[in-house]
PDB file of C-alpha atoms in Angstrom:
ATOM      1  CA  UNK Q 162     -30.728   0.712  29.832  1.00 84.00           C
ATOM      2  CA  UNK Q 163     -30.566   3.869  27.711  1.00 94.00           C
ATOM      3  CA  UNK Q 164     -32.360   5.836  30.420  1.00 96.00           C
ATOM      4  CA  UNK Q 165     -30.074   4.568  33.175  1.00 95.00           C
ATOM      5  CA  UNK Q 166     -26.892   5.351  31.222  1.00 96.00           C
ATOM      6  CA  UNK Q 167     -28.097   8.831  30.283  1.00 96.00           C
ATOM      7  CA  UNK Q 168     -29.139   9.643  33.853  1.00 96.00           C
ATOM      8  CA  UNK Q 169     -25.787   8.466  35.245  1.00 95.00           C
ATOM      9  CA  UNK Q 170     -23.981  10.621  32.665  1.00 95.00           C
ATOM     10  CA  UNK Q 171     -26.242  13.581  33.483  1.00 95.00           C
ATOM     11  CA  UNK Q 172     -25.476  13.236  37.172  1.00 94.00           C
ATOM     12  CA  UNK Q 173     -21.729  13.261  36.482  1.00 94.00           C
ATOM     13  CA  UNK Q 174     -22.023  16.265  34.141  1.00 93.00           C
ATOM     14  CA  UNK Q 175     -24.269  18.077  36.592  1.00 90.00           C
ATOM     15  CA  UNK Q 176     -21.779  17.627  39.443  1.00 90.00           C
ATOM     16  CA  UNK Q 177     -19.009  19.087  37.274  1.00 92.00           C
ATOM     17  CA  UNK Q 178     -20.765  21.891  35.419  1.00 92.00           C
ATOM     18  CA  UNK Q 179     -24.015  23.011  37.032  1.00 89.00           C
ATOM     19  CA  UNK Q 180     -24.412  26.691  37.896  1.00 93.00           C
ATOM     20  CA  UNK Q 181     -24.296  27.468  41.594  1.00 92.00           C
ATOM     21  CA  UNK Q 182     -27.981  28.449  41.776  1.00 95.00           C
ATOM     22  CA  UNK Q 183     -29.321  24.987  40.911  1.00 95.00           C
ATOM     23  CA  UNK Q 184     -28.666  21.645  42.542  1.00 94.00           C
ATOM     24  CA  UNK Q 185     -30.026  18.207  41.722  1.00 94.00           C
ATOM     25  CA  UNK Q 186     -29.219  14.623  42.459  1.00 92.00           C
ATOM     26  CA  UNK Q 187     -30.940  11.278  42.344  1.00 93.00           C
ATOM     27  CA  UNK Q 188     -32.421   9.794  45.455  1.00 88.00           C
ATOM     28  CA  UNK Q 189     -29.644   7.503  46.606  1.00 81.00           C
ATOM     29  CA  UNK Q 190     -31.164   4.183  45.574  1.00 84.00           C
ATOM     30  CA  UNK Q 191     -33.125   5.329  42.516  1.00 93.00           C
ATOM     31  CA  UNK Q 192     -31.458   6.999  39.525  1.00 95.00           C
ATOM     32  CA  UNK Q 193     -34.931   7.673  38.071  1.00 97.00           C
ATOM     33  CA  UNK Q 194     -36.089   9.828  41.015  1.00 97.00           C
ATOM     34  CA  UNK Q 195     -34.272  13.130  41.559  1.00 96.00           C
ATOM     35  CA  UNK Q 196     -34.689  15.993  44.004  1.00 95.00           C
ATOM     36  CA  UNK Q 197     -33.658  19.459  42.912  1.00 96.00           C
ATOM     37  CA  UNK Q 198     -33.257  22.918  44.379  1.00 95.00           C
ATOM     38  CA  UNK Q 199     -33.379  26.228  42.533  1.00 96.00           C
ATOM     39  CA  UNK Q 200     -32.312  29.409  44.295  1.00 96.00           C
ATOM     40  CA  UNK Q 201     -34.515  32.411  43.584  1.00 96.00           C
ATOM     41  CA  UNK Q 202     -32.951  34.916  41.165  1.00 95.00           C
ATOM     42  CA  UNK Q 203     -31.414  38.069  42.648  1.00 94.00           C
ATOM     43  CA  UNK Q 204     -33.309  41.343  42.375  1.00 96.00           C
ATOM     44  CA  UNK Q 205     -36.654  39.567  41.994  1.00 97.00           C
ATOM     45  CA  UNK Q 206     -39.421  38.800  44.497  1.00 97.00           C
ATOM     46  CA  UNK Q 207     -38.063  35.223  44.463  1.00 97.00           C
ATOM     47  CA  UNK Q 208     -34.664  36.344  45.793  1.00 95.00           C
ATOM     48  CA  UNK Q 209     -33.474  34.321  48.772  1.00 93.00           C
ATOM     49  CA  UNK Q 210     -36.020  31.606  48.081  1.00 95.00           C
ATOM     50  CA  UNK Q 211     -35.071  27.958  47.972  1.00 95.00           C
ATOM     51  CA  UNK Q 212     -37.433  26.143  45.599  1.00 97.00           C
ATOM     52  CA  UNK Q 213     -37.600  22.361  45.795  1.00 96.00           C
ATOM     53  CA  UNK Q 214     -38.607  20.087  42.925  1.00 96.00           C
ATOM     54  CA  UNK Q 215     -39.326  16.418  42.511  1.00 96.00           C
ATOM     55  CA  UNK Q 216     -38.249  14.887  39.179  1.00 98.00           C
ATOM     56  CA  UNK Q 217     -39.302  11.409  38.106  1.00 97.00           C
ATOM     57  CA  UNK Q 218     -38.009   9.866  34.889  1.00 97.00           C
ATOM     58  CA  UNK Q 219     -39.621   6.845  33.288  1.00 97.00           C
ATOM     59  CA  UNK Q 220     -37.735   4.048  31.591  1.00 95.00           C
ATOM     60  CA  UNK Q 221     -38.647   5.848  28.333  1.00 97.00           C
ATOM     61  CA  UNK Q 222     -36.369   8.770  29.263  1.00 98.00           C
ATOM     62  CA  UNK Q 223     -34.871  10.584  27.341  1.00 97.00           C
ATOM     63  CA  UNK Q 224     -37.471   9.965  24.647  1.00 97.00           C
ATOM     64  CA  UNK Q 225     -40.216  11.164  26.999  1.00 97.00           C
ATOM     65  CA  UNK Q 226     -39.750  14.088  29.399  1.00 98.00           C
ATOM     66  CA  UNK Q 227     -39.602  13.523  33.134  1.00 98.00           C
ATOM     67  CA  UNK Q 228     -42.483  14.406  35.414  1.00 97.00           C
ATOM     68  CA  UNK Q 229     -41.487  17.519  37.363  1.00 98.00           C
ATOM     69  CA  UNK Q 230     -43.362  18.807  40.392  1.00 97.00           C
ATOM     70  CA  UNK Q 231     -42.656  21.961  42.381  1.00 97.00           C
ATOM     71  CA  UNK Q 232     -42.739  20.910  46.039  1.00 96.00           C
ATOM     72  CA  UNK Q 233     -42.404  24.465  47.353  1.00 96.00           C
ATOM     73  CA  UNK Q 234     -45.695  26.352  47.519  1.00 96.00           C
ATOM     74  CA  UNK Q 235     -45.422  29.346  45.203  1.00 96.00           C
ATOM     75  CA  UNK Q 236     -47.490  31.911  43.325  1.00 98.00           C
ATOM     76  CA  UNK Q 237     -46.570  31.797  39.637  1.00 98.00           C
ATOM     77  CA  UNK Q 238     -48.442  31.791  36.304  1.00 98.00           C
ATOM     78  CA  UNK Q 239     -46.657  28.633  35.085  1.00 98.00           C
ATOM     79  CA  UNK Q 240     -46.891  26.622  38.307  1.00 98.00           C
ATOM     80  CA  UNK Q 241     -50.205  25.348  39.635  1.00 97.00           C
ATOM     81  CA  UNK Q 242     -51.242  25.286  43.276  1.00 94.00           C
ATOM     82  CA  UNK Q 243     -50.457  21.545  43.345  1.00 96.00           C
ATOM     83  CA  UNK Q 244     -46.990  22.007  41.836  1.00 96.00           C
ATOM     84  CA  UNK Q 245     -47.611  21.149  38.181  1.00 97.00           C
ATOM     85  CA  UNK Q 246     -45.094  23.040  36.060  1.00 97.00           C
ATOM     86  CA  UNK Q 247     -45.865  24.271  32.576  1.00 95.00           C
ATOM     87  CA  UNK Q 248     -42.842  24.962  30.443  1.00 94.00           C
ATOM     88  CA  UNK Q 249     -42.669  24.102  26.770  1.00 93.00           C
ATOM     89  CA  UNK Q 250     -39.675  21.786  27.058  1.00 94.00           C
ATOM     90  CA  UNK Q 251     -41.696  19.514  29.347  1.00 95.00           C
ATOM     91  CA  UNK Q 252     -44.461  19.393  26.758  1.00 91.00           C
ATOM     92  CA  UNK Q 253     -44.308  19.938  22.987  1.00 90.00           C
ATOM     93  CA  UNK Q 254     -40.686  21.110  22.775  1.00 94.00           C
ATOM     94  CA  UNK Q 255     -39.138  18.083  24.520  1.00 97.00           C
ATOM     95  CA  UNK Q 256     -36.206  16.473  22.685  1.00 97.00           C
ATOM     96  CA  UNK Q 257     -34.085  13.509  23.701  1.00 96.00           C
ATOM     97  CA  UNK Q 258     -30.934  15.672  23.819  1.00 97.00           C
ATOM     98  CA  UNK Q 259     -32.376  17.770  26.660  1.00 97.00           C
ATOM     99  CA  UNK Q 260     -31.338  17.079  30.238  1.00 97.00           C
ATOM    100  CA  UNK Q 261     -32.536  17.587  33.780  1.00 97.00           C
ATOM    101  CA  UNK Q 262     -30.145  20.536  33.959  1.00 96.00           C
ATOM    102  CA  UNK Q 263     -31.859  22.081  30.889  1.00 96.00           C
ATOM    103  CA  UNK Q 264     -35.214  21.680  32.626  1.00 97.00           C
ATOM    104  CA  UNK Q 265     -33.971  23.330  35.823  1.00 97.00           C
ATOM    105  CA  UNK Q 266     -32.394  26.201  33.884  1.00 96.00           C
ATOM    106  CA  UNK Q 267     -35.704  26.720  32.058  1.00 96.00           C
ATOM    107  CA  UNK Q 268     -37.668  26.707  35.299  1.00 97.00           C
ATOM    108  CA  UNK Q 269     -35.204  29.158  36.831  1.00 97.00           C
ATOM    109  CA  UNK Q 270     -35.552  31.470  33.830  1.00 95.00           C
ATOM    110  CA  UNK Q 271     -39.364  31.547  33.989  1.00 96.00           C
ATOM    111  CA  UNK Q 272     -39.420  32.467  37.671  1.00 96.00           C
ATOM    112  CA  UNK Q 273     -39.160  36.169  36.901  1.00 94.00           C
ATOM    113  CA  UNK Q 274     -40.134  35.890  33.220  1.00 96.00           C
ATOM    114  CA  UNK Q 275     -43.268  33.726  33.072  1.00 97.00           C
ATOM    115  CA  UNK Q 276     -44.391  32.210  29.789  1.00 95.00           C
ATOM    116  CA  UNK Q 277     -47.700  34.028  29.531  1.00 96.00           C
ATOM    117  CA  UNK Q 278     -48.924  32.311  26.352  1.00 92.00           C
ATOM    118  CA  UNK Q 279     -50.449  29.401  28.293  1.00 87.00           C
ATOM    119  CA  UNK Q 280     -50.529  29.956  32.071  1.00 96.00           C
ATOM    120  CA  UNK Q 281     -51.917  27.267  34.371  1.00 97.00           C
ATOM    121  CA  UNK Q 282     -52.335  29.482  37.432  1.00 98.00           C
ATOM    122  CA  UNK Q 283     -54.835  31.980  36.050  1.00 97.00           C
ATOM    123  CA  UNK Q 284     -55.002  34.087  39.202  1.00 98.00           C
ATOM    124  CA  UNK Q 285     -51.223  34.596  39.180  1.00 98.00           C
ATOM    125  CA  UNK Q 286     -51.363  35.351  35.447  1.00 98.00           C
ATOM    126  CA  UNK Q 287     -54.087  37.957  35.983  1.00 98.00           C
ATOM    127  CA  UNK Q 288     -52.084  39.712  38.699  1.00 98.00           C
ATOM    128  CA  UNK Q 289     -48.926  39.541  36.568  1.00 98.00           C
ATOM    129  CA  UNK Q 290     -50.714  41.180  33.623  1.00 98.00           C
ATOM    130  CA  UNK Q 291     -52.910  43.680  35.463  1.00 98.00           C
ATOM    131  CA  UNK Q 292     -51.140  44.615  38.692  1.00 98.00           C
ATOM    132  CA  UNK Q 293     -47.447  43.759  38.675  1.00 97.00           C
ATOM    133  CA  UNK Q 294     -46.838  45.509  41.975  1.00 98.00           C
ATOM    134  CA  UNK Q 295     -49.442  43.361  43.767  1.00 98.00           C
ATOM    135  CA  UNK Q 296     -48.161  40.257  41.949  1.00 98.00           C
ATOM    136  CA  UNK Q 297     -44.624  40.935  43.189  1.00 98.00           C
ATOM    137  CA  UNK Q 298     -45.937  41.484  46.708  1.00 97.00           C
ATOM    138  CA  UNK Q 299     -47.778  38.144  46.717  1.00 98.00           C
ATOM    139  CA  UNK Q 300     -44.756  36.333  45.243  1.00 98.00           C
ATOM    140  CA  UNK Q 301     -42.518  37.852  47.906  1.00 97.00           C
ATOM    141  CA  UNK Q 302     -44.943  36.814  50.650  1.00 96.00           C
ATOM    142  CA  UNK Q 303     -44.976  33.219  49.367  1.00 96.00           C
ATOM    143  CA  UNK Q 304     -41.188  33.208  49.034  1.00 96.00           C
ATOM    144  CA  UNK Q 305     -40.663  34.371  52.604  1.00 94.00           C
ATOM    145  CA  UNK Q 306     -43.282  32.004  53.984  1.00 93.00           C
ATOM    146  CA  UNK Q 307     -42.590  28.799  52.042  1.00 94.00           C
ATOM    147  CA  UNK Q 308     -39.189  28.971  50.311  1.00 94.00           C
ATOM    148  CA  UNK Q 309     -36.788  29.453  53.167  1.00 85.00           C
ATOM    149  CA  UNK Q 310     -35.102  26.142  53.978  1.00 71.00           C
ATOM    150  CA  UNK Q 311     -32.656  23.761  52.326  1.00 60.00           C
ATOM    151  CA  UNK Q 312     -33.948  20.214  51.975  1.00 56.00           C
ATOM    152  CA  UNK Q 313     -32.197  17.107  53.167  1.00 47.00           C
ATOM    153  CA  UNK Q 314     -34.027  13.952  52.244  1.00 46.00           C
ATOM    154  CA  UNK Q 315     -34.071  10.544  53.812  1.00 42.00           C
ATOM    155  CA  UNK Q 316     -31.741   8.473  51.644  1.00 45.00           C
ATOM    156  CA  UNK Q 317     -33.822   5.320  52.043  1.00 42.00           C
ATOM    157  CA  UNK Q 318     -36.243   5.606  49.137  1.00 40.00           C
ATOM    158  CA  UNK Q 319     -38.867   3.433  50.816  1.00 40.00           C
ATOM    159  CA  UNK Q 320     -39.077   5.833  53.754  1.00 38.00           C
ATOM    160  CA  UNK Q 321     -39.435   8.991  51.664  1.00 38.00           C
ATOM    161  CA  UNK Q 322     -42.533  10.908  52.717  1.00 37.00           C
ATOM    162  CA  UNK Q 323     -44.493  12.720  50.025  1.00 41.00           C
ATOM    163  CA  UNK Q 324     -43.402  16.004  51.602  1.00 38.00           C
ATOM    164  CA  UNK Q 325     -39.915  15.287  52.952  1.00 38.00           C
ATOM    165  CA  UNK Q 326     -38.900  16.566  56.342  1.00 36.00           C
ATOM    166  CA  UNK Q 327     -36.621  19.547  55.937  1.00 36.00           C
ATOM    167  CA  UNK Q 328     -33.640  19.875  58.207  1.00 33.00           C
ATOM    168  CA  UNK Q 329     -30.329  21.673  58.131  1.00 33.00           C
ATOM    169  CA  UNK Q 330     -26.921  20.120  57.863  1.00 37.00           C
ATOM    170  CA  UNK Q 331     -23.846  22.129  58.743  1.00 39.00           C
ATOM    171  CA  UNK Q 332     -23.164  22.746  55.027  1.00 40.00           C
ATOM    172  CA  UNK Q 333     -26.706  23.825  54.229  1.00 44.00           C
ATOM    173  CA  UNK Q 334     -26.763  25.993  57.340  1.00 43.00           C
ATOM    174  CA  UNK Q 335     -23.701  27.835  56.006  1.00 45.00           C
ATOM    175  CA  UNK Q 336     -25.220  28.135  52.533  1.00 48.00           C
ATOM    176  CA  UNK Q 337     -28.447  29.489  54.014  1.00 46.00           C
ATOM    177  CA  UNK Q 338     -26.440  32.128  55.872  1.00 48.00           C
ATOM    178  CA  UNK Q 339     -24.587  33.092  52.690  1.00 50.00           C
ATOM    179  CA  UNK Q 340     -27.793  33.420  50.675  1.00 46.00           C
ATOM    180  CA  UNK Q 341     -29.522  35.498  53.310  1.00 45.00           C
ATOM    181  CA  UNK Q 342     -26.406  37.512  54.187  1.00 49.00           C
ATOM    182  CA  UNK Q 343     -26.679  36.398  57.765  1.00 45.00           C
ATOM    183  CA  UNK Q 344     -23.868  36.082  60.231  1.00 46.00           C
ATOM    184  CA  UNK Q 345     -23.770  32.442  61.320  1.00 42.00           C
ATOM    185  CA  UNK Q 346     -22.999  33.549  64.853  1.00 46.00           C
ATOM    186  CA  UNK Q 347     -26.388  35.278  65.080  1.00 45.00           C
ATOM    187  CA  UNK Q 348     -28.342  32.166  64.089  1.00 43.00           C
ATOM    188  CA  UNK Q 349     -29.039  29.101  66.198  1.00 44.00           C
ATOM    189  CA  UNK Q 350     -26.700  26.199  65.448  1.00 45.00           C
ATOM    190  CA  UNK Q 351     -27.715  23.618  62.876  1.00 40.00           C
ATOM    191  CA  UNK Q 352     -29.054  20.441  64.458  1.00 40.00           C
ATOM    192  CA  UNK Q 353     -26.638  17.527  64.721  1.00 41.00           C
ATOM    193  CA  UNK Q 354     -27.370  14.713  62.288  1.00 36.00           C
TER     194      UNK Q 354
END
């Protein structure tokens, strides 16, 4: 019950106060399973990217951190090739007062400022340390190739694929245009839902 109450409160707080570069909400029928989106920070190789995460809380939440997985393929020292995320607040620094919003803010902050004390993607860490220009080029390539669509998920939890189909709604189509400074009239219309 504690987990359910806290997650409901977090959802309400998130809707009211979240910064405009992160978005998260529970899958409609499961308050313990959230999908989140982080927009890539401006003036970084992640700029314009739309990074999708899967967040699963156990019934021991908030006393144990949620399991967070990056669903968008990316090249980053703190994110493995299978989406495992290493940030301290998901490990040793977790406290029951922390929230899903805190996690997303931390992930957003490490995008351009990786925590290099314990990387899990050693190739990305090596490039970051030894050849920042090449690192930025690879990150940009991944961002353009994999992080370019807003997710809309099937609301029926039982039908959720492991990699959800990504489609545009009219709202997300407009947001995509704003992020990429595109004129909506020059893009194909968003598919009807």
